[in-house]
CSV table of C-alpha atoms and ligand atoms in Angstrom, one decimal:
chain,number,residue,atom,x,y,z
U,1,MET,CA,0.0,-0.1,0.1
U,2,PHE,CA,2.8,2.0,0.6
U,3,GLU,CA,3.8,2.4,-3.0
U,4,THR,CA,0.3,4.9,-3.2
U,5,LEU,CA,2.2,7.7,-1.0
U,6,LYS,CA,3.3,10.4,-2.5
U,7,SER,CA,6.8,12.7,-1.1
U,8,GLN,CA,5.6,15.7,0.7
U,9,PRO,CA,7.0,19.0,0.6
U,10,ALA,CA,10.0,19.9,2.6
U,11,ASP,CA,9.8,22.4,5.2
U,12,LYS,CA,12.3,24.9,3.7
U,13,ILE,CA,13.8,25.9,7.2
U,14,LEU,CA,14.4,22.6,7.9
U,15,ALA,CA,16.0,21.9,4.1
U,16,LEU,CA,18.2,25.1,4.4
U,17,MET,CA,19.8,23.2,7.8
U,18,GLN,CA,20.8,20.7,5.7
U,19,ALA,CA,22.1,22.6,2.5
U,20,PHE,CA,24.2,24.3,5.3
U,21,ARG,CA,25.2,21.4,6.8
U,22,ASP,CA,26.7,20.0,3.4
U,23,ASP,CA,28.2,23.3,2.3
U,24,PRO,CA,32.1,22.4,2.4
U,25,ARG,CA,32.7,25.6,2.9
U,26,THR,CA,34.4,27.3,5.6
U,27,ALA,CA,33.6,30.2,5.6
U,28,LYS,CA,29.6,30.3,5.3
U,29,ILE,CA,27.0,31.4,8.0
U,30,ASP,CA,24.1,30.2,9.5
U,31,LEU,CA,21.5,32.3,9.9
U,32,GLY,CA,18.4,29.7,8.9
U,33,VAL,CA,16.8,27.6,11.4
U,34,GLY,CA,15.8,29.8,15.1
U,35,VAL,CA,17.8,28.3,17.1
U,36,TYR,CA,19.9,30.8,19.5
U,37,ARG,CA,24.1,30.4,18.9
U,38,ASN,CA,26.4,32.1,21.3
U,39,ALA,CA,29.4,34.2,20.1
U,40,GLU,CA,31.7,31.1,19.7
U,41,GLY,CA,28.7,29.3,18.6
U,42,VAL,CA,27.2,27.0,20.8
U,43,THR,CA,23.7,26.7,21.7
U,44,PRO,CA,24.8,26.4,25.3
U,45,VAL,CA,22.4,24.9,28.2
U,46,MET,CA,21.7,27.6,30.2
U,47,ARG,CA,23.3,27.7,33.4
U,48,ALA,CA,19.9,26.9,35.7
U,49,VAL,CA,18.5,24.5,33.5
U,50,LYS,CA,22.1,22.2,34.0
U,51,ALA,CA,21.3,22.8,37.3
U,52,ALA,CA,18.3,21.5,37.1
U,53,GLU,CA,19.3,18.7,35.6
U,54,HIS,CA,21.6,18.1,37.8
U,55,ARG,CA,19.5,18.0,41.2
U,56,LEU,CA,16.6,16.0,39.2
U,57,TRP,CA,19.2,13.4,38.3
U,58,GLN,CA,19.5,12.7,42.8
U,59,GLU,CA,16.1,13.6,43.8
U,60,GLN,CA,14.2,12.2,40.8
U,61,THR,CA,12.6,8.6,42.0
U,62,THR,CA,10.7,7.3,38.8
U,63,LYS,CA,9.5,8.3,36.1
U,64,ALA,CA,5.7,6.5,36.0
U,65,TYR,CA,3.1,8.8,34.2
U,66,VAL,CA,2.4,12.6,35.4
U,67,GLY,CA,-1.1,12.6,34.0
U,68,LEU,CA,-2.5,13.3,30.3
U,69,ALA,CA,-2.9,16.9,30.7
U,70,GLY,CA,1.3,17.2,32.7
U,71,ASP,CA,1.7,18.2,35.6
U,72,PRO,CA,-0.2,21.3,37.1
U,73,ALA,CA,2.7,22.5,38.8
U,74,PHE,CA,4.3,22.7,35.1
U,75,ALA,CA,0.3,24.9,33.8
U,76,ASP,CA,0.8,26.7,36.8
U,77,ALA,CA,4.2,27.8,37.2
U,78,MET,CA,4.1,28.7,33.3
U,79,ILE,CA,0.7,30.7,33.8
U,80,ARG,CA,2.5,32.5,36.1
U,81,LEU,CA,5.6,33.4,34.1
U,82,ILE,CA,3.0,34.3,30.4
U,83,LEU,CA,-0.4,35.5,32.3
U,84,ASN,CA,0.8,36.5,36.0
U,85,ASN,CA,-2.4,37.1,37.6
U,86,SER,CA,-4.3,38.9,34.4
U,87,VAL,CA,-6.3,36.4,34.3
U,88,PRO,CA,-7.6,34.3,37.2
U,89,ARG,CA,-6.2,30.9,37.5
U,90,GLU,CA,-10.0,29.6,37.2
U,91,ASN,CA,-10.5,30.8,33.9
U,92,ILE,CA,-7.5,29.0,32.5
U,93,ALA,CA,-7.1,25.0,31.0
U,94,ALA,CA,-3.5,23.8,30.5
U,95,ALA,CA,-2.0,21.0,29.0
U,96,ALA,CA,1.6,20.5,28.2
U,97,THR,CA,2.4,19.8,24.6
U,98,PRO,CA,5.2,18.4,22.8
U,99,GLY,CA,6.9,22.0,22.4
U,100,GLY,CA,5.7,25.1,20.9
U,101,THR,CA,4.6,23.2,18.0
U,102,GLY,CA,2.6,20.7,20.1
U,103,ALA,CA,0.5,23.4,21.2
U,104,VAL,CA,-0.4,24.8,17.8
U,105,ARG,CA,-1.2,21.4,16.7
U,106,GLN,CA,-3.1,20.3,19.2
U,107,ALA,CA,-5.0,24.1,19.2
U,108,PHE,CA,-6.2,24.2,15.9
U,109,GLU,CA,-7.4,20.5,16.8
U,110,MET,CA,-9.8,21.9,19.3
U,111,ILE,CA,-10.5,24.6,16.9
U,112,ARG,CA,-11.6,22.1,14.6
U,113,LEU,CA,-13.0,20.5,17.0
U,114,ALA,CA,-15.6,23.5,19.0
U,115,ASN,CA,-16.0,24.6,14.9
U,116,PRO,CA,-15.1,22.6,11.9
U,117,ASP,CA,-15.6,25.6,9.6
U,118,ALA,CA,-13.7,27.6,11.5
U,119,ARG,CA,-11.6,29.3,9.2
U,120,ILE,CA,-7.7,30.7,11.0
U,121,PHE,CA,-6.3,34.1,10.0
U,122,VAL,CA,-2.4,33.7,10.3
U,123,SER,CA,-0.7,36.8,8.7
U,124,ASP,CA,0.9,37.0,6.0
U,125,PRO,CA,4.6,36.1,6.3
U,126,THR,CA,3.8,33.2,9.0
U,127,TRP,CA,5.9,30.7,10.5
U,128,PRO,CA,5.6,28.2,7.5
U,129,ASN,CA,4.6,25.4,10.0
U,130,HIS,CA,1.7,26.9,11.2
U,131,LEU,CA,0.5,26.7,7.3
U,132,SER,CA,1.7,23.2,7.1
U,133,ILE,CA,-0.2,21.5,9.5
U,134,LEU,CA,-3.5,23.9,9.1
U,135,GLN,CA,-3.2,22.7,5.1
U,136,TYR,CA,-2.6,19.0,6.1
U,137,LEU,CA,-5.2,19.4,8.8
U,138,GLY,CA,-7.6,20.6,6.1
U,139,MET,CA,-8.7,23.6,7.8
U,140,GLU,CA,-8.8,26.7,6.1
U,141,ALA,CA,-6.1,29.8,6.1
U,142,VAL,CA,-7.0,33.1,5.6
U,143,ALA,CA,-4.3,35.8,5.7
U,144,TYR,CA,-4.3,39.3,6.4
U,145,ARG,CA,-1.6,41.9,5.3
U,146,TYR,CA,1.2,42.1,7.9
U,147,PHE,CA,4.5,43.7,6.5
U,148,ASP,CA,5.5,46.5,4.7
U,149,ASP,CA,8.6,45.6,3.2
U,150,SER,CA,8.8,49.2,1.8
U,151,THR,CA,9.1,50.1,5.9
U,152,GLY,CA,10.4,47.0,7.1
U,153,GLY,CA,7.7,47.7,9.9
U,154,VAL,CA,3.8,46.4,10.3
U,155,ASP,CA,1.2,47.3,7.7
U,156,PHE,CA,-1.0,48.0,10.2
U,157,ASP,CA,-3.8,49.7,8.4
U,158,GLY,CA,-3.5,46.6,6.1
U,159,MET,CA,-3.9,44.2,8.6
U,160,MET,CA,-6.9,45.6,10.7
U,161,ALA,CA,-8.9,46.2,7.3
U,162,ASP,CA,-7.9,42.2,6.2
U,163,LEU,CA,-9.0,41.6,10.1
U,164,GLN,CA,-12.3,42.9,9.7
U,165,GLY,CA,-13.7,40.3,6.9
U,166,ALA,CA,-13.2,37.7,10.3
U,167,LYS,CA,-16.1,37.0,12.1
U,168,LYS,CA,-18.3,34.4,15.1
U,169,GLY,CA,-16.6,31.3,14.3
U,170,ASP,CA,-13.0,32.4,13.2
U,171,VAL,CA,-9.9,32.0,14.8
U,172,VAL,CA,-7.3,35.1,14.4
U,173,LEU,CA,-3.8,33.7,15.2
U,174,LEU,CA,-2.0,36.3,17.0
U,175,HIS,CA,2.3,36.2,17.6
U,176,GLY,CA,2.6,37.4,21.4
U,177,CYS,CA,5.9,38.6,20.5
U,178,CYS,CA,9.0,38.8,18.5
U,179,HIS,CA,6.9,38.2,15.2
U,180,ASN,CA,8.4,35.2,13.2
U,181,PRO,CA,9.9,35.6,10.4
U,182,THR,CA,9.7,39.3,9.7
U,183,GLY,CA,10.4,40.4,13.4
U,184,ALA,CA,8.1,43.3,13.3
U,185,ASN,CA,5.8,43.6,15.8
U,186,LEU,CA,2.8,46.1,17.3
U,187,ASN,CA,2.5,48.7,19.7
U,188,THR,CA,0.7,48.3,22.8
U,189,VAL,CA,-1.7,50.9,21.4
U,190,GLU,CA,-1.9,49.0,17.9
U,191,TRP,CA,-2.7,46.0,20.4
U,192,GLN,CA,-5.5,47.5,21.9
U,193,ALA,CA,-7.1,48.1,18.5
U,194,VAL,CA,-6.8,44.8,17.7
U,195,ILE,CA,-8.3,43.6,20.8
U,196,ASP,CA,-10.8,46.0,20.2
U,197,LEU,CA,-11.8,44.5,16.4
U,198,LEU,CA,-12.0,41.4,17.5
U,199,ASN,CA,-13.8,42.3,20.5
U,200,ASP,CA,-16.7,43.2,17.4
U,201,THR,CA,-16.4,40.9,15.0
U,202,GLY,CA,-16.2,38.3,17.8
U,203,ALA,CA,-13.4,36.0,16.1
U,204,VAL,CA,-11.8,34.0,18.5
U,205,PRO,CA,-7.6,35.0,18.9
U,206,MET,CA,-5.1,32.4,19.0
U,207,ILE,CA,-1.6,33.3,20.5
U,208,ASP,CA,1.4,31.5,19.6
U,209,ILE,CA,4.3,33.1,22.1
U,210,ALA,CA,7.3,30.9,21.3
U,211,TYR,CA,10.5,34.0,22.2
U,212,GLN,CA,9.2,35.3,25.7
U,213,GLY,CA,12.1,37.3,26.9
U,214,PHE,CA,14.0,37.6,23.5
U,215,GLY,CA,12.4,41.2,22.5
U,216,ASP,CA,11.7,44.2,25.1
U,217,GLY,CA,12.2,41.6,28.3
U,218,LEU,CA,10.2,38.6,30.0
U,219,GLU,CA,7.1,41.1,31.2
U,220,ALA,CA,7.6,43.5,28.4
U,221,ASP,CA,7.1,40.3,26.3
U,222,ALA,CA,4.3,38.6,27.6
U,223,GLN,CA,2.5,42.6,27.7
U,224,PRO,CA,0.2,41.8,24.9
U,225,THR,CA,-0.7,38.1,25.4
U,226,ARG,CA,-1.8,39.4,28.8
U,227,MET,CA,-3.8,42.4,27.4
U,228,VAL,CA,-6.3,40.0,25.1
U,229,ALA,CA,-6.5,37.4,27.5
U,230,SER,CA,-8.0,39.5,30.0
U,231,GLN,CA,-10.0,41.3,27.6
U,232,VAL,CA,-11.7,39.0,25.5
U,233,PRO,CA,-14.1,35.8,25.9
U,234,GLU,CA,-12.4,34.0,25.5
U,235,CYS,CA,-8.1,33.1,23.7
U,236,LEU,CA,-5.6,30.0,22.9
U,237,ILE,CA,-2.3,30.4,24.1
U,238,ALA,CA,0.6,28.3,22.5
U,239,ALA,CA,3.8,28.8,24.2
U,240,SER,CA,7.2,27.6,23.7
U,241,CYS,CA,10.0,26.5,26.2
U,242,SER,CA,12.5,25.8,23.6
U,243,LYS,CA,13.4,29.1,23.0
U,244,ASN,CA,14.0,31.3,26.4
U,245,PHE,CA,15.0,28.7,28.3
U,246,GLY,CA,17.1,27.0,25.4
U,247,ILE,CA,15.6,23.1,25.8
U,248,TYR,CA,14.9,22.7,22.2
U,249,ARG,CA,14.9,19.1,21.9
U,250,GLU,CA,13.5,18.2,25.2
U,251,ARG,CA,9.9,19.1,23.1
U,252,THR,CA,8.0,21.7,26.3
U,253,GLY,CA,5.9,23.6,25.3
U,254,LEU,CA,2.2,24.2,27.0
U,255,LEU,CA,-1.1,25.0,25.7
U,256,MET,CA,-3.7,27.0,27.4
U,257,ALA,CA,-8.2,27.9,26.8
U,258,VAL,CA,-8.8,31.2,28.4
U,259,SER,CA,-12.4,31.7,29.3
U,260,GLN,CA,-13.6,34.4,31.1
U,261,ASP,CA,-16.9,32.3,31.8
U,262,ALA,CA,-14.5,30.2,34.7
U,263,GLY,CA,-18.3,27.6,33.7
U,264,ALA,CA,-16.1,26.6,30.8
U,265,THR,CA,-12.5,25.2,32.7
U,266,ALA,CA,-13.9,21.7,33.4
U,267,MET,CA,-14.8,21.3,29.8
U,268,ASN,CA,-11.9,23.2,27.9
U,269,GLN,CA,-9.1,21.5,29.9
U,270,GLY,CA,-11.0,17.2,29.2
U,271,THR,CA,-10.9,18.4,26.5
U,272,LEU,CA,-7.1,19.1,25.9
U,273,ALA,CA,-6.7,15.9,28.1
U,274,PHE,CA,-8.7,13.9,25.0
U,275,LEU,CA,-6.0,15.5,22.9
U,276,ASN,CA,-3.6,14.8,24.4
U,277,ARG,CA,-4.4,11.1,24.8
U,278,GLN,CA,-5.5,10.8,20.8
U,279,ASN,CA,-2.0,12.6,19.3
U,280,TYR,CA,0.2,10.8,21.8
U,281,SER,CA,-1.3,9.9,25.4
U,282,PHE,CA,0.6,11.7,28.0
U,283,PRO,CA,3.1,14.7,27.0
U,284,PRO,CA,7.0,14.5,27.9
U,285,ASP,CA,7.8,15.5,31.0
U,286,HIS,CA,11.8,16.0,31.4
U,287,GLY,CA,11.6,19.8,30.0
U,288,ALA,CA,8.4,20.1,31.7
U,289,ARG,CA,9.6,19.6,35.2
U,290,LEU,CA,13.3,21.3,34.6
U,291,VAL,CA,11.3,24.2,33.8
U,292,THR,CA,9.0,24.0,36.4
U,293,MET,CA,12.3,23.8,38.9
U,294,ILE,CA,13.9,27.1,37.6
U,295,LEU,CA,10.8,29.4,37.8
U,296,ASN,CA,9.6,27.6,41.5
U,297,ASP,CA,13.2,28.0,42.8
U,298,SER,CA,14.4,32.0,42.9
U,299,ALA,CA,18.2,31.1,43.2
U,300,LEU,CA,17.8,29.3,39.6
U,301,ARG,CA,15.4,31.9,38.4
U,302,ALA,CA,17.1,34.6,38.7
U,303,ASP,CA,19.7,32.4,37.3
U,304,TRP,CA,17.5,31.9,34.4
U,305,MET,CA,16.2,35.9,34.4
U,306,SER,CA,20.1,36.8,34.0
U,307,GLU,CA,21.7,34.4,31.1
U,308,LEU,CA,18.1,35.0,29.5
U,309,GLU,CA,18.8,38.6,29.6
U,310,GLU,CA,22.1,38.6,28.8
U,311,VAL,CA,21.1,36.2,25.1
U,312,ARG,CA,18.6,39.0,24.9
U,313,ARG,CA,21.1,42.5,25.0
U,314,SER,CA,23.5,39.8,22.7
U,315,MET,CA,21.1,40.3,20.0
U,316,LEU,CA,20.2,43.7,20.1
U,317,ALA,CA,23.8,44.8,20.0
U,318,LEU,CA,23.6,42.7,17.1
U,319,ARG,CA,21.2,44.4,15.8
U,320,GLU,CA,22.5,47.4,16.3
U,321,GLN,CA,25.4,46.9,14.5
U,322,LEU,CA,24.5,45.4,11.9
U,323,ALA,CA,22.1,49.0,11.0
U,324,GLY,CA,24.7,50.6,12.0
U,325,GLU,CA,27.1,48.8,9.8
U,326,LEU,CA,24.9,48.9,6.8
U,327,GLN,CA,23.8,52.2,7.3
U,328,ARG,CA,28.1,53.7,7.2
U,329,LEU,CA,27.9,51.5,3.5
U,330,THR,CA,25.2,52.8,1.7
U,331,GLY,CA,25.5,56.0,3.6
U,332,SER,CA,21.3,55.8,4.4
U,333,ASP,CA,18.9,54.7,6.4
U,334,ARG,CA,17.5,52.2,4.5
U,335,PHE,CA,17.9,49.8,7.0
U,336,GLY,CA,17.6,51.0,10.3
U,337,PHE,CA,14.3,48.7,10.8
U,338,LEU,CA,16.9,46.0,11.9
U,339,ALA,CA,17.4,47.9,14.8
U,340,GLN,CA,13.4,48.0,15.3
U,341,HIS,CA,12.8,44.8,15.1
U,342,ARG,CA,12.6,42.1,18.0
U,343,GLY,CA,13.5,38.7,19.2
U,344,MET,CA,15.4,36.1,17.0
U,345,PHE,CA,14.3,37.3,13.1
U,346,SER,CA,14.2,40.2,10.9
U,347,ARG,CA,13.1,40.0,7.8
U,348,LEU,CA,15.4,41.8,5.4
U,349,GLY,CA,12.5,42.6,2.6
U,350,THR,CA,14.8,41.2,-0.5
U,351,THR,CA,13.8,39.2,-3.3
U,352,PRO,CA,13.7,35.0,-2.8
U,353,GLU,CA,16.8,35.8,-6.4
U,354,LEU,CA,19.0,38.2,-4.1
U,355,VAL,CA,18.9,35.2,-0.9
U,356,GLU,CA,19.6,32.6,-3.5
U,357,LYS,CA,22.6,34.9,-4.6
U,358,LEU,CA,23.8,35.2,-0.6
U,359,ARG,CA,24.0,31.4,-0.8
U,360,VAL,CA,26.3,31.1,-4.0
U,361,ASP,CA,28.2,33.4,-3.7
U,362,HIS,CA,28.9,34.4,-0.4
U,363,GLY,CA,28.1,31.3,1.6
U,364,ILE,CA,24.7,33.1,3.5
U,365,TYR,CA,21.9,31.0,4.6
U,366,MET,CA,18.8,32.7,5.6
U,367,VAL,CA,15.4,31.5,4.4
U,368,GLY,CA,14.3,32.2,0.9
U,369,ASP,CA,12.0,35.2,1.9
U,370,SER,CA,14.8,36.7,3.2
U,371,ARG,CA,14.5,36.1,6.7
U,372,MET,CA,17.9,36.0,8.7
U,373,ASN,CA,18.0,34.7,12.5
U,374,ILE,CA,20.5,37.4,14.0
U,375,ALA,CA,21.3,35.0,16.4
U,376,GLY,CA,23.5,32.9,13.6
U,377,LEU,CA,25.7,36.1,13.7
U,378,ASN,CA,29.2,37.4,15.9
U,379,ARG,CA,30.8,40.2,16.3
U,380,ASP,CA,32.9,39.6,13.6
U,381,THR,CA,30.6,38.1,10.6
U,382,VAL,CA,28.3,41.2,10.8
U,383,PRO,CA,30.2,42.8,8.7
U,384,VAL,CA,30.7,40.2,6.6
U,385,LEU,CA,27.0,40.0,6.5
U,386,ALA,CA,26.7,43.5,5.5
U,387,ARG,CA,29.3,43.7,3.3
U,388,ALA,CA,28.1,40.9,1.4
U,389,ILE,CA,24.0,42.2,1.6
U,390,VAL,CA,25.7,46.1,-0.2
U,391,ASP,CA,27.6,43.5,-3.2
U,392,ALA,CA,24.5,41.3,-3.6
U,393,GLY,CA,22.8,44.7,-4.5
U,394,VAL,CA,20.0,44.1,-2.2
Z,401,LMR,C1,12.2,28.8,13.2
Z,401,LMR,O1,11.0,29.3,12.6
Z,401,LMR,O2,12.9,28.7,12.7
Z,401,LMR,C2,12.0,27.4,14.6
Z,401,LMR,O3,10.9,27.6,14.8
Z,401,LMR,C3,12.1,26.1,14.7
Z,401,LMR,C4,11.2,25.4,13.6
Z,401,LMR,O4,11.5,24.7,14.0
Z,401,LMR,O5,10.8,26.2,12.7
């Protein structure tokens, strides 16, 4: 029967990762997959994670199953981190998932269960896997304008105009912070306008928050999610611990279903547990346990926060260096948006042909839509990239 299988489209981010590995040149620069790397090009295990693992190894006495929604202590700790006390705890159903992607997938499945005809409004552009999973699930994606190539900022008027088309029964997918792939984000006034529009149309927001702490700081990055969750009747929040705890391969995420009606929480919680059971039964525990230990221990938490802040500041410094270097080489502020963007990514705003030229001529790998992982740079490679961008005629 397997002869009937058709080959599936390659994920463009993961295909790029492989192409970089296969390139024999030594002076190559990987700005592809969204994994943090320090100045030495290493993705380190964070100090607090190492310490928590050590403690866990000494103290853990069983690997027996925990629960279909994972350990409630993990949900509690993550809810405090993301929502703080903006929403009463009894209004939130939550389940651990295998990474942020697991949370996104489960969120889409929950939407489909509730309304098989729901349309999911997604930013143009969005993380390619959002679209891929929606297509796989047979759900309709509707693009809303988001990025303005000419300014490197958000096309807010276009976004609002397109979101007018979302109706009750539809879902609007928003990136909580550090928009992937563009790096361009809404300001507080714009977030409020989106929330008001959602409340007018009755569409339900779904927030994907995978980079909390990478933009303007842990608290500032969570602010839009808190505003949304406290002001709309219901929403979904898919959170990832991959980046801010640096535990990518441990697959640690959380899906929250928030309702202003606490009476809905039991049904939402039961649905999340059911969906986990159908897809993979119990969610992974190791990463979730580390996160819980770190968030609940004041010393580990302080150390984690300070290392995360170093990571955030190093990416900001690289952004400023790159924007400054391009300013010097071009004599214009054309690339000033790179310093305004936040998070791991920036969209350069150039053609696939020039992205290809950067790869072939300079060994610089970025996603075809010109998304660059800023953390793939260091102080020495920033001038190399800037020079290549100018030489390629971007
Ligand atoms: C990315 O956007 O590069 C990351 O979220 C990694 C992935 O799984 O695509």
